[in-house]
Coordinates of C-alpha atoms in Angstrom, one line a residue:
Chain A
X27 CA 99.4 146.1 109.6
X28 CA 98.3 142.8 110.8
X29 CA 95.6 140.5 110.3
X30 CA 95.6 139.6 114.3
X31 CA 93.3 141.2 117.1
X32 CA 95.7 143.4 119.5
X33 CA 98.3 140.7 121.2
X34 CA 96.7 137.9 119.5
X35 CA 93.4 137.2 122.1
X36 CA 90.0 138.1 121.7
X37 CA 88.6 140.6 123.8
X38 CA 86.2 138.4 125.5
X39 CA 89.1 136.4 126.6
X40 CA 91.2 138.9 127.4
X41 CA 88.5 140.3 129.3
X42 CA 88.2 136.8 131.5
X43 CA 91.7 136.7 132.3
X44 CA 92.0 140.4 133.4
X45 CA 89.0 139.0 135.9
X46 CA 91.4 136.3 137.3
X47 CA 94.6 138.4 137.6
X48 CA 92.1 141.2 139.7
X49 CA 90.8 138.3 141.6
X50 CA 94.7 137.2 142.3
X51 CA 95.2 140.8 143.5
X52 CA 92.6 140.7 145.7
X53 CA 93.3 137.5 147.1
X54 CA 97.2 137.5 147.1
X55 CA 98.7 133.8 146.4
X56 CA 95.8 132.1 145.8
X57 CA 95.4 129.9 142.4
X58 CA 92.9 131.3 140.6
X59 CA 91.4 129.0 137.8
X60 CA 91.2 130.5 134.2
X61 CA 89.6 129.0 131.1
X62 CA 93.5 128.8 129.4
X63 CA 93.6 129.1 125.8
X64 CA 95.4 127.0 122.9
X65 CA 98.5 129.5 122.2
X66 CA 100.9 129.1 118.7
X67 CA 103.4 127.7 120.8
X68 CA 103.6 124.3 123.4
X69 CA 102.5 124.2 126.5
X70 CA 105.7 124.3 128.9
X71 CA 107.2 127.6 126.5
X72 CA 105.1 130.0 128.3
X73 CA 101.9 129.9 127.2
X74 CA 100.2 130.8 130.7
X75 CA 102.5 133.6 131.0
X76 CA 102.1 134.6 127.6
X77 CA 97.8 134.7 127.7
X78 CA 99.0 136.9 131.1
X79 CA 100.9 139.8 129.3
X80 CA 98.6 139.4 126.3
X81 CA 95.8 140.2 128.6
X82 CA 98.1 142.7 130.5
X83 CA 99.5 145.2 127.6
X84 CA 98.2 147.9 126.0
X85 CA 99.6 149.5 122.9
X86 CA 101.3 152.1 125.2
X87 CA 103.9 149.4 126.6
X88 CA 106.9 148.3 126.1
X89 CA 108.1 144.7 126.7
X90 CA 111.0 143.1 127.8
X91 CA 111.1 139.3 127.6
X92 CA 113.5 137.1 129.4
X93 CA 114.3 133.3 129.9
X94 CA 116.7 132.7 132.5
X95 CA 117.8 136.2 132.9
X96 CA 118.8 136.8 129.4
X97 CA 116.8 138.8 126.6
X98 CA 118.6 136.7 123.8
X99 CA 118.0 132.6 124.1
X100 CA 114.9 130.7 121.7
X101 CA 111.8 131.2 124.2
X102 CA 112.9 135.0 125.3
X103 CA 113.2 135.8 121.3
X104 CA 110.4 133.6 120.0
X105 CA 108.0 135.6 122.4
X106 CA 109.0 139.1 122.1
X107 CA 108.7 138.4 117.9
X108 CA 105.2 137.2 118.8
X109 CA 103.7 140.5 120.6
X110 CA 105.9 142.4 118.0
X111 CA 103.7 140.9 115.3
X112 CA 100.4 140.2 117.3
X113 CA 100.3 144.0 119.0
X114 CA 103.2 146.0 117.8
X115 CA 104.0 147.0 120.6
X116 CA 107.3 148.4 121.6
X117 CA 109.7 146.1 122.8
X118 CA 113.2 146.7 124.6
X119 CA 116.2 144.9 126.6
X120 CA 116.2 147.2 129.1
X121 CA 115.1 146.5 132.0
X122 CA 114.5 150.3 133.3
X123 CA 112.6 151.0 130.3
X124 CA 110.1 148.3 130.5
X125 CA 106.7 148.4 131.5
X126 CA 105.5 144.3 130.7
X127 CA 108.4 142.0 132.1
X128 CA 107.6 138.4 131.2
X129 CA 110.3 136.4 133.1
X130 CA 111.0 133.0 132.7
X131 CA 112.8 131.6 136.3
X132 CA 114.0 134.9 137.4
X133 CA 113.6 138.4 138.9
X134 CA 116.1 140.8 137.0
X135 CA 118.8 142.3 138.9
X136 CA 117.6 145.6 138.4
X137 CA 114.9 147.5 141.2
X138 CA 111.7 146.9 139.5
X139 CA 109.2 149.9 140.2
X140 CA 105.6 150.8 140.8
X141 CA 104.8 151.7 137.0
X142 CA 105.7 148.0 135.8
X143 CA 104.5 144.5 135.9
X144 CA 106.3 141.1 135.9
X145 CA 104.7 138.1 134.7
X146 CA 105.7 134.9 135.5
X147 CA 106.1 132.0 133.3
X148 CA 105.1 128.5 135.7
X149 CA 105.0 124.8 134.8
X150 CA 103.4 123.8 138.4
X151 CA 101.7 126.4 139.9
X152 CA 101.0 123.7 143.2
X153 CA 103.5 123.9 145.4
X154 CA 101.6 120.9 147.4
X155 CA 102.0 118.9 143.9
X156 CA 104.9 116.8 145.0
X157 CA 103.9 115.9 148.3
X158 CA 99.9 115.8 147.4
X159 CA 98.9 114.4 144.1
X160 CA 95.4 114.6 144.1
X161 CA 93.7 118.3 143.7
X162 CA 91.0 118.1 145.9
X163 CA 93.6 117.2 148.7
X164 CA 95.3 120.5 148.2
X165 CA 92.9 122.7 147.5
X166 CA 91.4 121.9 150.9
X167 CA 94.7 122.5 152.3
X168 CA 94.9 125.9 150.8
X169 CA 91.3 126.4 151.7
X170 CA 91.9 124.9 155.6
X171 CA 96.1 126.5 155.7
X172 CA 96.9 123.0 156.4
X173 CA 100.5 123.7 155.3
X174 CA 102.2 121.4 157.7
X175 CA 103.0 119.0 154.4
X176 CA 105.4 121.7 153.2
X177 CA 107.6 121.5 156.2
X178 CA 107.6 117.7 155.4
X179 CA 109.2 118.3 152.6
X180 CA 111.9 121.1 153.8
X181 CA 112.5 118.1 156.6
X182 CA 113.5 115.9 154.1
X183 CA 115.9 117.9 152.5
X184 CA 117.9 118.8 156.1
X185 CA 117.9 115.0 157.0
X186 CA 119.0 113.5 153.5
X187 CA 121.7 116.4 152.4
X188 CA 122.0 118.6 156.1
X189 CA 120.8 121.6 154.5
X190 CA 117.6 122.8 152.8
X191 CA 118.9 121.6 149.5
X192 CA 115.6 123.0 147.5
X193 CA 117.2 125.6 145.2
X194 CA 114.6 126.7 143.1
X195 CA 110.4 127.1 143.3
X196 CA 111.3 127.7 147.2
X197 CA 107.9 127.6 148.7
X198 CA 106.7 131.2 150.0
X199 CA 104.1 132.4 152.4
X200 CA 102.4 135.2 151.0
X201 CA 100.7 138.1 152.9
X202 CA 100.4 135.8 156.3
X203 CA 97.7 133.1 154.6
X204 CA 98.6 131.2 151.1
X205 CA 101.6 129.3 150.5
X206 CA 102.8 130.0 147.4
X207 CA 105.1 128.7 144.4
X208 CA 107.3 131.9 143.1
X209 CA 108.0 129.3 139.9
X210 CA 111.3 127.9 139.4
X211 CA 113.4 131.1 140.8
X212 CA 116.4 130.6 142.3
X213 CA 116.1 131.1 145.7
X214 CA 118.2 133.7 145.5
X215 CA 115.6 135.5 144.0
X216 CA 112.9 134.8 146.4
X217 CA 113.7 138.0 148.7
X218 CA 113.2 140.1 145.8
X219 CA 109.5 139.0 145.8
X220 CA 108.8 142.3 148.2
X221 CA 108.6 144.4 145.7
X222 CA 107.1 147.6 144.1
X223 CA 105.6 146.2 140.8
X224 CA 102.9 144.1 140.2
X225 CA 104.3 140.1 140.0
X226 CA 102.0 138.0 137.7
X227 CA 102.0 134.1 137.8
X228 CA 100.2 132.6 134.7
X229 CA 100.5 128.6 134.4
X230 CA 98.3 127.8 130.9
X231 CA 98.6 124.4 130.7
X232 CA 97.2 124.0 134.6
X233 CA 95.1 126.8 133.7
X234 CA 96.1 129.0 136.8
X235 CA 96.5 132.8 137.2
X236 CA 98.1 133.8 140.6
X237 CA 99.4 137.3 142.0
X238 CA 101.7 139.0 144.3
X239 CA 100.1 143.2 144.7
X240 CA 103.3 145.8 145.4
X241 CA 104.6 146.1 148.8
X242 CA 103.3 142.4 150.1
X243 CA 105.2 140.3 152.9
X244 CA 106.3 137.2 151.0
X245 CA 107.9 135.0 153.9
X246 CA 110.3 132.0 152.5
X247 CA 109.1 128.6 154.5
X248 CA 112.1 127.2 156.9
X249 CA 113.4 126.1 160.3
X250 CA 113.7 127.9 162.9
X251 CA 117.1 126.5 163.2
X252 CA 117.7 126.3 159.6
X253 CA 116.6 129.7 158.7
X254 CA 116.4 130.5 154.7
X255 CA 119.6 131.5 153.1
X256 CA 119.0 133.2 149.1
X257 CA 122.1 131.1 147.7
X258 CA 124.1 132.2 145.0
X259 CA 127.6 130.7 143.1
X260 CA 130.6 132.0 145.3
X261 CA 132.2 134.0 142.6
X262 CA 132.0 137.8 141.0
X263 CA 130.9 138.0 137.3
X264 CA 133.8 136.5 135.1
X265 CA 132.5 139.6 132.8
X266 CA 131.3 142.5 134.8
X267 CA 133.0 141.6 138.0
X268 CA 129.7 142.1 140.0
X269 CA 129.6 140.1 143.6
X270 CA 125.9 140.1 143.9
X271 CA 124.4 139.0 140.8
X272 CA 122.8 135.6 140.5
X273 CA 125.5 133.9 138.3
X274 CA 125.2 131.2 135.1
X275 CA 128.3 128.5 135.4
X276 CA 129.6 128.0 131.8
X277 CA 131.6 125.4 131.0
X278 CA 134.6 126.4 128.9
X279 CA 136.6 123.1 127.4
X280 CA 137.1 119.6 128.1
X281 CA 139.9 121.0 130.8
X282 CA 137.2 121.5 133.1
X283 CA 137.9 125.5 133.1
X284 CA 135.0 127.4 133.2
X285 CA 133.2 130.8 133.7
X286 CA 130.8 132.8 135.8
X287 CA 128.7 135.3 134.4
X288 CA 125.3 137.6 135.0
X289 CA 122.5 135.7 134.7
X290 CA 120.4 138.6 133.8
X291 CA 122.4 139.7 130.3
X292 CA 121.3 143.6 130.9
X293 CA 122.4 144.3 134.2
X294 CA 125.8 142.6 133.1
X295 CA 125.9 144.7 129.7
X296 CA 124.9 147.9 130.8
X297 CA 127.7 147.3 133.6
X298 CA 130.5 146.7 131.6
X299 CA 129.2 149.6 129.3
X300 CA 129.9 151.7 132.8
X301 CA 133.3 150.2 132.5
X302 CA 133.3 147.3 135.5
X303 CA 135.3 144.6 134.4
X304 CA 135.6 141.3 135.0
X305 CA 138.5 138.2 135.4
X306 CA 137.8 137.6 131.8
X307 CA 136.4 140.4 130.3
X308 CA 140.1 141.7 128.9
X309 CA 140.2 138.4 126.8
X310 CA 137.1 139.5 124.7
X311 CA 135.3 136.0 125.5
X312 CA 132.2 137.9 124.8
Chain B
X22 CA 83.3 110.9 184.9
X23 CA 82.4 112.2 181.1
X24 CA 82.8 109.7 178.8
X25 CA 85.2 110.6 176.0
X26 CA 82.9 109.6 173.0
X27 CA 79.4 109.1 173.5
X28 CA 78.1 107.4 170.1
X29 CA 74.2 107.9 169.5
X30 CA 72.0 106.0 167.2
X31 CA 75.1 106.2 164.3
X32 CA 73.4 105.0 160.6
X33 CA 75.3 105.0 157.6
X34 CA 73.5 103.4 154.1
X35 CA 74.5 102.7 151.3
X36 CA 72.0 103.4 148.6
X37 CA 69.1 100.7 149.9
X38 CA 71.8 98.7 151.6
X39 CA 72.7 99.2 155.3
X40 CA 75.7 99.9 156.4
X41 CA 75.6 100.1 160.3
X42 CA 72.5 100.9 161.7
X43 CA 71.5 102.2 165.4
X44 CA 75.1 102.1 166.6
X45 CA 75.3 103.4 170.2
X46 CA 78.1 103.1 173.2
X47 CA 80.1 105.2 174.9
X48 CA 84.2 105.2 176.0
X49 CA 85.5 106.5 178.5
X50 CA 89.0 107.6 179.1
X51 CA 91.5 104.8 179.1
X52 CA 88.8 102.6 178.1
X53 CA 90.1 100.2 174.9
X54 CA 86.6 98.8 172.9
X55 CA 87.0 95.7 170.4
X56 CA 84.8 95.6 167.6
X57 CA 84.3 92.2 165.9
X58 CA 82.4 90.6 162.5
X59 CA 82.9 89.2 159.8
X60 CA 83.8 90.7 156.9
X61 CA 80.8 92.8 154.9
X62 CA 79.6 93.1 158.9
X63 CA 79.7 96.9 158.9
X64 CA 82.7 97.3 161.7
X65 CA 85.0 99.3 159.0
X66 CA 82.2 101.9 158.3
X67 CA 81.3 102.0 161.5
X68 CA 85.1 103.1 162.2
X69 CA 85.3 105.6 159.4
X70 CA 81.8 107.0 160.4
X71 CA 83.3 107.6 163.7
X72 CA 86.4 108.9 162.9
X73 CA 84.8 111.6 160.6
X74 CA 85.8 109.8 156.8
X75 CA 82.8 109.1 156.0
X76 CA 79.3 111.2 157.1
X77 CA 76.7 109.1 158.9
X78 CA 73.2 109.3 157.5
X79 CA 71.7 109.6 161.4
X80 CA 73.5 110.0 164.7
X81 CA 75.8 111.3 166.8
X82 CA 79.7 111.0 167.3
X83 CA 79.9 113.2 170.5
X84 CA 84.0 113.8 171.7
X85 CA 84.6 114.9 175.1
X86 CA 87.7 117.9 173.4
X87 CA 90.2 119.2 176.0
X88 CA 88.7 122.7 175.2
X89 CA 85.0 123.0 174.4
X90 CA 84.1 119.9 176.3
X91 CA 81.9 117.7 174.5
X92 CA 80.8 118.2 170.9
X93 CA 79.4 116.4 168.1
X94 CA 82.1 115.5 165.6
X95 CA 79.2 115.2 162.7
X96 CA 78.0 118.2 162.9
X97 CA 81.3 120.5 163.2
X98 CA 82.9 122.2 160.7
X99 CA 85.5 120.8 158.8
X100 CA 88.1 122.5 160.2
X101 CA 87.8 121.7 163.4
X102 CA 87.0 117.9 162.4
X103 CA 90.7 117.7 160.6
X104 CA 92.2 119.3 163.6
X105 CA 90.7 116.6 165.9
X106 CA 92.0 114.4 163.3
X107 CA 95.7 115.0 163.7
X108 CA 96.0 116.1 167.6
X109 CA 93.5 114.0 169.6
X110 CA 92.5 111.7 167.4
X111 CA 94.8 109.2 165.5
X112 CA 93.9 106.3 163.2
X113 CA 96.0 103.0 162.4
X114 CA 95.5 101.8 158.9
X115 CA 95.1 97.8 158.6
X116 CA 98.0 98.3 155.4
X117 CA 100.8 100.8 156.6
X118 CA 101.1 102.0 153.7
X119 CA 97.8 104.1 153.6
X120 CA 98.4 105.4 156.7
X121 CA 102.4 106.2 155.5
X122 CA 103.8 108.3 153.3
X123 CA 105.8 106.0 151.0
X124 CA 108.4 108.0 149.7
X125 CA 109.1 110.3 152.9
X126 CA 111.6 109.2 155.5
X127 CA 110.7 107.6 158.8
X128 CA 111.9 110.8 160.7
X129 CA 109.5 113.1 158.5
X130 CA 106.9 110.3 158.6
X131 CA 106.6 110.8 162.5
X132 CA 107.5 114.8 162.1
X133 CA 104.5 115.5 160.0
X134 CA 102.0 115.5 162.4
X135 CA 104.2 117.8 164.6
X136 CA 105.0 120.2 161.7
X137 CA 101.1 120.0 161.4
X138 CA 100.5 121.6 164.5
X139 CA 103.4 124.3 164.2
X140 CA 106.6 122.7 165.2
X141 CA 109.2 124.3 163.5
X142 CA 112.4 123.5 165.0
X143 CA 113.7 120.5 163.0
X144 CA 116.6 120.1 166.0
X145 CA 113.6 119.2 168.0
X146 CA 111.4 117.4 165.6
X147 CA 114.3 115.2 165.0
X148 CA 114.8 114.1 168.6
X149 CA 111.3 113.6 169.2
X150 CA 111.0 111.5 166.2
X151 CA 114.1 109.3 167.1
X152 CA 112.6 108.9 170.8
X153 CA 109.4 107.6 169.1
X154 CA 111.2 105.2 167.3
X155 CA 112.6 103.6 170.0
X156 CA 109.5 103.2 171.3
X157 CA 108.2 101.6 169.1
X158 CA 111.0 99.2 169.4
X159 CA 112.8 100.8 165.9
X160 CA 116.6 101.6 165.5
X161 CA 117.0 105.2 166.0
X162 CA 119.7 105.0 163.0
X163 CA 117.0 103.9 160.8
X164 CA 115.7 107.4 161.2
X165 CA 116.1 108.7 157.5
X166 CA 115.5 105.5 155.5
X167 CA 112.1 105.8 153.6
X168 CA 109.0 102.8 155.2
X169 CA 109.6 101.1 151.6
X170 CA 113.2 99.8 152.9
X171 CA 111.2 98.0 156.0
X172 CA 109.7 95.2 156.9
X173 CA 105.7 94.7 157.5
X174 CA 105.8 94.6 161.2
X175 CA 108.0 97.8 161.1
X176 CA 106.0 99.6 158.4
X177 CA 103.0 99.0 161.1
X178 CA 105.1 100.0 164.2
X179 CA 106.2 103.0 162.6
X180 CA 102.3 104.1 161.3
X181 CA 101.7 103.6 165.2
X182 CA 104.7 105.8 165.9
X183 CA 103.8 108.4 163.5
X184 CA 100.1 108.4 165.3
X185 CA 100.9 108.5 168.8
X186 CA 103.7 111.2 168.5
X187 CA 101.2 114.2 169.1
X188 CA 99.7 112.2 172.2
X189 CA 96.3 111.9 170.9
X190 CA 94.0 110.5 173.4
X191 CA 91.9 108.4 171.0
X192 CA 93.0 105.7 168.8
X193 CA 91.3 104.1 165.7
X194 CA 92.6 101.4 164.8
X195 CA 91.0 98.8 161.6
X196 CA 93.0 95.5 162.1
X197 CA 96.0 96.6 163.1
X198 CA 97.3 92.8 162.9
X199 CA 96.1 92.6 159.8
X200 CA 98.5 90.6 157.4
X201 CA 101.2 90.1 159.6
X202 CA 102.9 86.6 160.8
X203 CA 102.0 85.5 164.2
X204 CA 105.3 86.7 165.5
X205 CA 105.4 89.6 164.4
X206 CA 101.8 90.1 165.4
X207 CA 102.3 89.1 169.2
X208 CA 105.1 91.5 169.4
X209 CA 103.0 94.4 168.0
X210 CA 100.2 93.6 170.3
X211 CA 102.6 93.5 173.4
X212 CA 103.6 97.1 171.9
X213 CA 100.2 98.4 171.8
X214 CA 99.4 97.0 174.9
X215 CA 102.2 98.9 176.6
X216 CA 101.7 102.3 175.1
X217 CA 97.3 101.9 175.5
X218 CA 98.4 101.1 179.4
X219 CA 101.2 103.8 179.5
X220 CA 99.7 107.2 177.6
X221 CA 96.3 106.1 179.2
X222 CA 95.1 106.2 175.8
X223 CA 90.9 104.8 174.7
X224 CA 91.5 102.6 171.8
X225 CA 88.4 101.8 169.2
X226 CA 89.7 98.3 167.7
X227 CA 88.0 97.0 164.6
X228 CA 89.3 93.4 163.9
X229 CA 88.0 89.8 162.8
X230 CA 90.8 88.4 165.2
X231 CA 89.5 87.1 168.6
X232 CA 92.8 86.8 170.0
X233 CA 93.6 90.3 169.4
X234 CA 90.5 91.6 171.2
X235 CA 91.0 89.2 174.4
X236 CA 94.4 90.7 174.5
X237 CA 94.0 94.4 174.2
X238 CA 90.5 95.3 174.8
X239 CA 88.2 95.9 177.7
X240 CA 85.0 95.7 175.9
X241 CA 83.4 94.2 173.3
X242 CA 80.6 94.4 170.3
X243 CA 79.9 92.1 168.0
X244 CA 78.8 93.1 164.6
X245 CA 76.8 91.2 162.3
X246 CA 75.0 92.8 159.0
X247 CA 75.5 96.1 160.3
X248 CA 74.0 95.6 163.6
X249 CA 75.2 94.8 166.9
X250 CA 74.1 91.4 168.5
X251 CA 75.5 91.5 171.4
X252 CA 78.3 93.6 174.0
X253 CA 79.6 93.7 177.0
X254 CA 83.1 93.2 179.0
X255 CA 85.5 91.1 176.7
X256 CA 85.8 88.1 178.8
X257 CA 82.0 87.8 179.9
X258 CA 80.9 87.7 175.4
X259 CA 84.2 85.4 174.5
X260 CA 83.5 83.1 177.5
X261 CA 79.9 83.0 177.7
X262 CA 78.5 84.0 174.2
X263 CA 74.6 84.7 174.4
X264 CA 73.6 85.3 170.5
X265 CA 73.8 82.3 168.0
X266 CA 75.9 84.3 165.8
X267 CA 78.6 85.0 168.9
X268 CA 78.6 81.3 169.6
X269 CA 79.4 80.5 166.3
X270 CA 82.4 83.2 166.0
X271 CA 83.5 82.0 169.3
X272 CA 83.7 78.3 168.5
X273 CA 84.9 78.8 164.9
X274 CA 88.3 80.0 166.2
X275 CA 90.9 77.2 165.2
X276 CA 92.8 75.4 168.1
X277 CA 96.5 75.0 168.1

């Protein structure tokens, strides 16, 4: 028993930001404003995305939290203790068994499908921000596509490194008409965007709810003769041994040996519970 | 022969103060008008009421486009006004750097108009980029170093590069010789002369400098208090000036 309303929000605002998130359905990519609340934790920890899942779950779900790709580092625990306390609701590692995936900068490994929901943690939800610091500016480039700004930017990056060096919040262009930022993904991630479950984008302190509905074309922004390339660390898992899994670099001693291993701790542990191995895995590193 | 802005009766206030008030000429194609005045005279607003930043209280701004013919700018839709804005039209800052993006390189400077209007082939966008900047008289290798590492006179040549890249055919520029050495200025009005002459372009110039205006343009207005005393070919105002105000602009230019 708790002294908390279900997953910590009032109804009333729950209420509002289940009205932006259906409003960000309907109008795929756009930045819907919400009235963002003060959340028992600081801004930049996931508050936005945390007002999103409170406003998503019901006390049928089950939640699976995760900062980086793994289900056990500060912000991925703190959070799943808070909607164990505030709503009691089930809560798992597992990515399959999931219905609520709050994600902070990834997509797990894993095929997500129609019956669940991924909410997104983001800092900036403008992906104009950088280039355009004044709001009015951008929201009348949304409003006019003027999108030509964005290119600017990918431009840049060809002339000062000879590739599109932008690794992470690669700007998207969702459903044909809003460009969008997926929140610091890797770009690796960003072809996963087409997906089967519902993607949430909640940004609290910039007060912004945006959405990507099942089965939409997300289109990662490039040249035509530098087309988009999802980028990963040249090396299988040092644990698991898989070859297409986004991969962590780990540091091992001042020899400058190191490791590379899942991003996205399930998918990694419930390979080597199938009994892949990796180039360190015999050594019982982990 | 169309002309390729007919201005009518353009008004802009301020609260009680005026602006410019019952503004009207027209420009035809390849045709480059001076505007003159002091300062407070009204010849900025009257540039930024015709190049769509600021709304004018009364008037028209009617541009002859390459598709719909003629159309008033004040009274289209937004849209269409900003796409005007970066394909037709072009406007030269009197400071580079408000016309500039600061922290962008010259290449993506001159690019972003072209990525504006769909290019998408960076091969291409570079080339075209590096041929502007020899144009405007600017080492091609100089093509990724940001505006901030250059000097004045190259910041503006660059702003004019980064405007003419799209082939507008209709230039704003407010006193595009603004702040610059004498130099330096004679070599950019050489510059613009050149391109005006070669892309055929019509040129609005808004500047306080005579020399400029007897230089570049083929016709003149003179602005005082936000009206215009008096206009006609450049040569026929600066050699014979009718209104007192004229006179005195004309005679208060300092001799070498």
């Amino acid at each position: 028993m708790n002294e908390y309303n279900f997953a910590y929000l009032d109804e009333q605002t729950k209420r509002m930001i289940r009205r932006a998130i259906l409003k960000g359905l309907a109008v795929p990519g756009y930045q819907v404003p919400f009235a963002s609340r003060e959340m028992p934790m600081p801004y930049g920890w996931g508050t936005g995305g945390v007002q999103v899942s409170a406003a998503t779950l019901t006390p049928d779900d089950t939640l699976k939290v995760i900062d980086q790709g793994a289900d056990d580092t500060t912000n991925a625990v703190s959070i799943r203790k808070f909607f164990e306390n505030t709503a009691g609701v089930e809560t798992t590692e597992e990515t399959e068994n999931a219905t609520v995936i709050q994600t902070r900068h990834r997509i797990p490994e894993a095929k997500l499908t129609e019956d669940q929901i991924l909410v997104y943690q983001v800092p900036i939800p403008e992906p104009l921000r950088f280039l355009e610091p004044r709001e009015t500016e951008t929201r009348k480039m949304h409003s006019l596509e003027e999108y030509g700004l964005m290119h600017v930017k990918l431009y840049e990056d060809i002339s000062q490194h000879g590739a599109i060096s932008t690794s992470y919040a690669y700007p998207v262009k969702v459903s044909g008409r809003y460009v969008m930022d997926p929140s610091p993904i890797p770009k690796f991630d960003n072809p996963k965007l087409e997906m089967d479950a519902i993607q949430l984008f909640g940004a609290g302190r910039e007060q912004r709810i945006y959405a990507v509905p099942p089965h939409t074309q997300v289109v990662s922004l490039d040249f035509e003769d530098y087309p988009f390339e999802a980028t990963k660390a040249d090396h299988p898992c040092d644990l698991c041994g898989a070859e297409d899994s986004y991969l962590d670099e780990v540091i091992m001693d001042d020899a400058g040996n190191r490791m590379f291993v899942c991003s996205d701790t399930d998918f990694c542990r419930s390979r080597r519970a199938q009994g892949h191995e990796g180039r360190l895995s015999k050594e019982g590193a982990i | 022969m169309t002309p390729l802005l007919q201005v009518n009766g353009i008004e802009k206030r301020y609260g009680a103060r005026i602006g410019c008030t019952d503004v009207s000429f027209d420009l035809y194609p390849g045709e480059v008008m001076g505007i003159v005045g002091e300062s407070g005279s009204g010849k900025s607003t009257l540039l930024n009421c015709l190049a769509g930043h600021l709304e004018p209280d009364a008037g028209q701004v009617v541009f002859d486009t390459r598709t719909g013919g003629p159309v008033d700018t004040v009274t289209m839709s937004e849209p269409e006004r900003r796409m005007l804005g970066r394909t037709d039209w072009a406007f030269v800052h009197q400071h580079a750097r408000d016309g500039l993006r600061m922290s962008v390189s010259a290449g993506g400077n001159i690019g972003e108009r072209l990525m504006a209007v769909g290019d998408r082939h960076y091969g291409q966008i570079r080339d075209r980029a590096i041929d502007w900047l020899g144009r405007v008289e600017i080492d091609g290798a100089r093509v990724d170093d940001r505006p901030t590492a250059f000097s004045g006179g190259m910041q503006q040549r660059l702003q004019i590069a980064r405007n003419l890249v799209t082939g507008p055919r209709l230039v704003f520029m407010d006193e595009p010789t603004g702040g610059l050495d004498v130099s330096v200025q004679a070599r950019l009005l050489d510059l613009l002369r050149g391109l005006v002459r070669e892309m055929g372009l019509s040129a609005i110039i808004v500047t306080h400098d005579l020399a400029v205006v007897r230089l570049l343009a083929d016709r003149l207005m003179v602005m005082k208090d936000g009206h215009v005393v008096e206009s006609g070919l450049t040569d026929q105002v600066l050699d014979d000036p009718q209104h007192a105000y004229t006179q005195l602009l004309v005679s208060s230019v300092l001799q070498v």
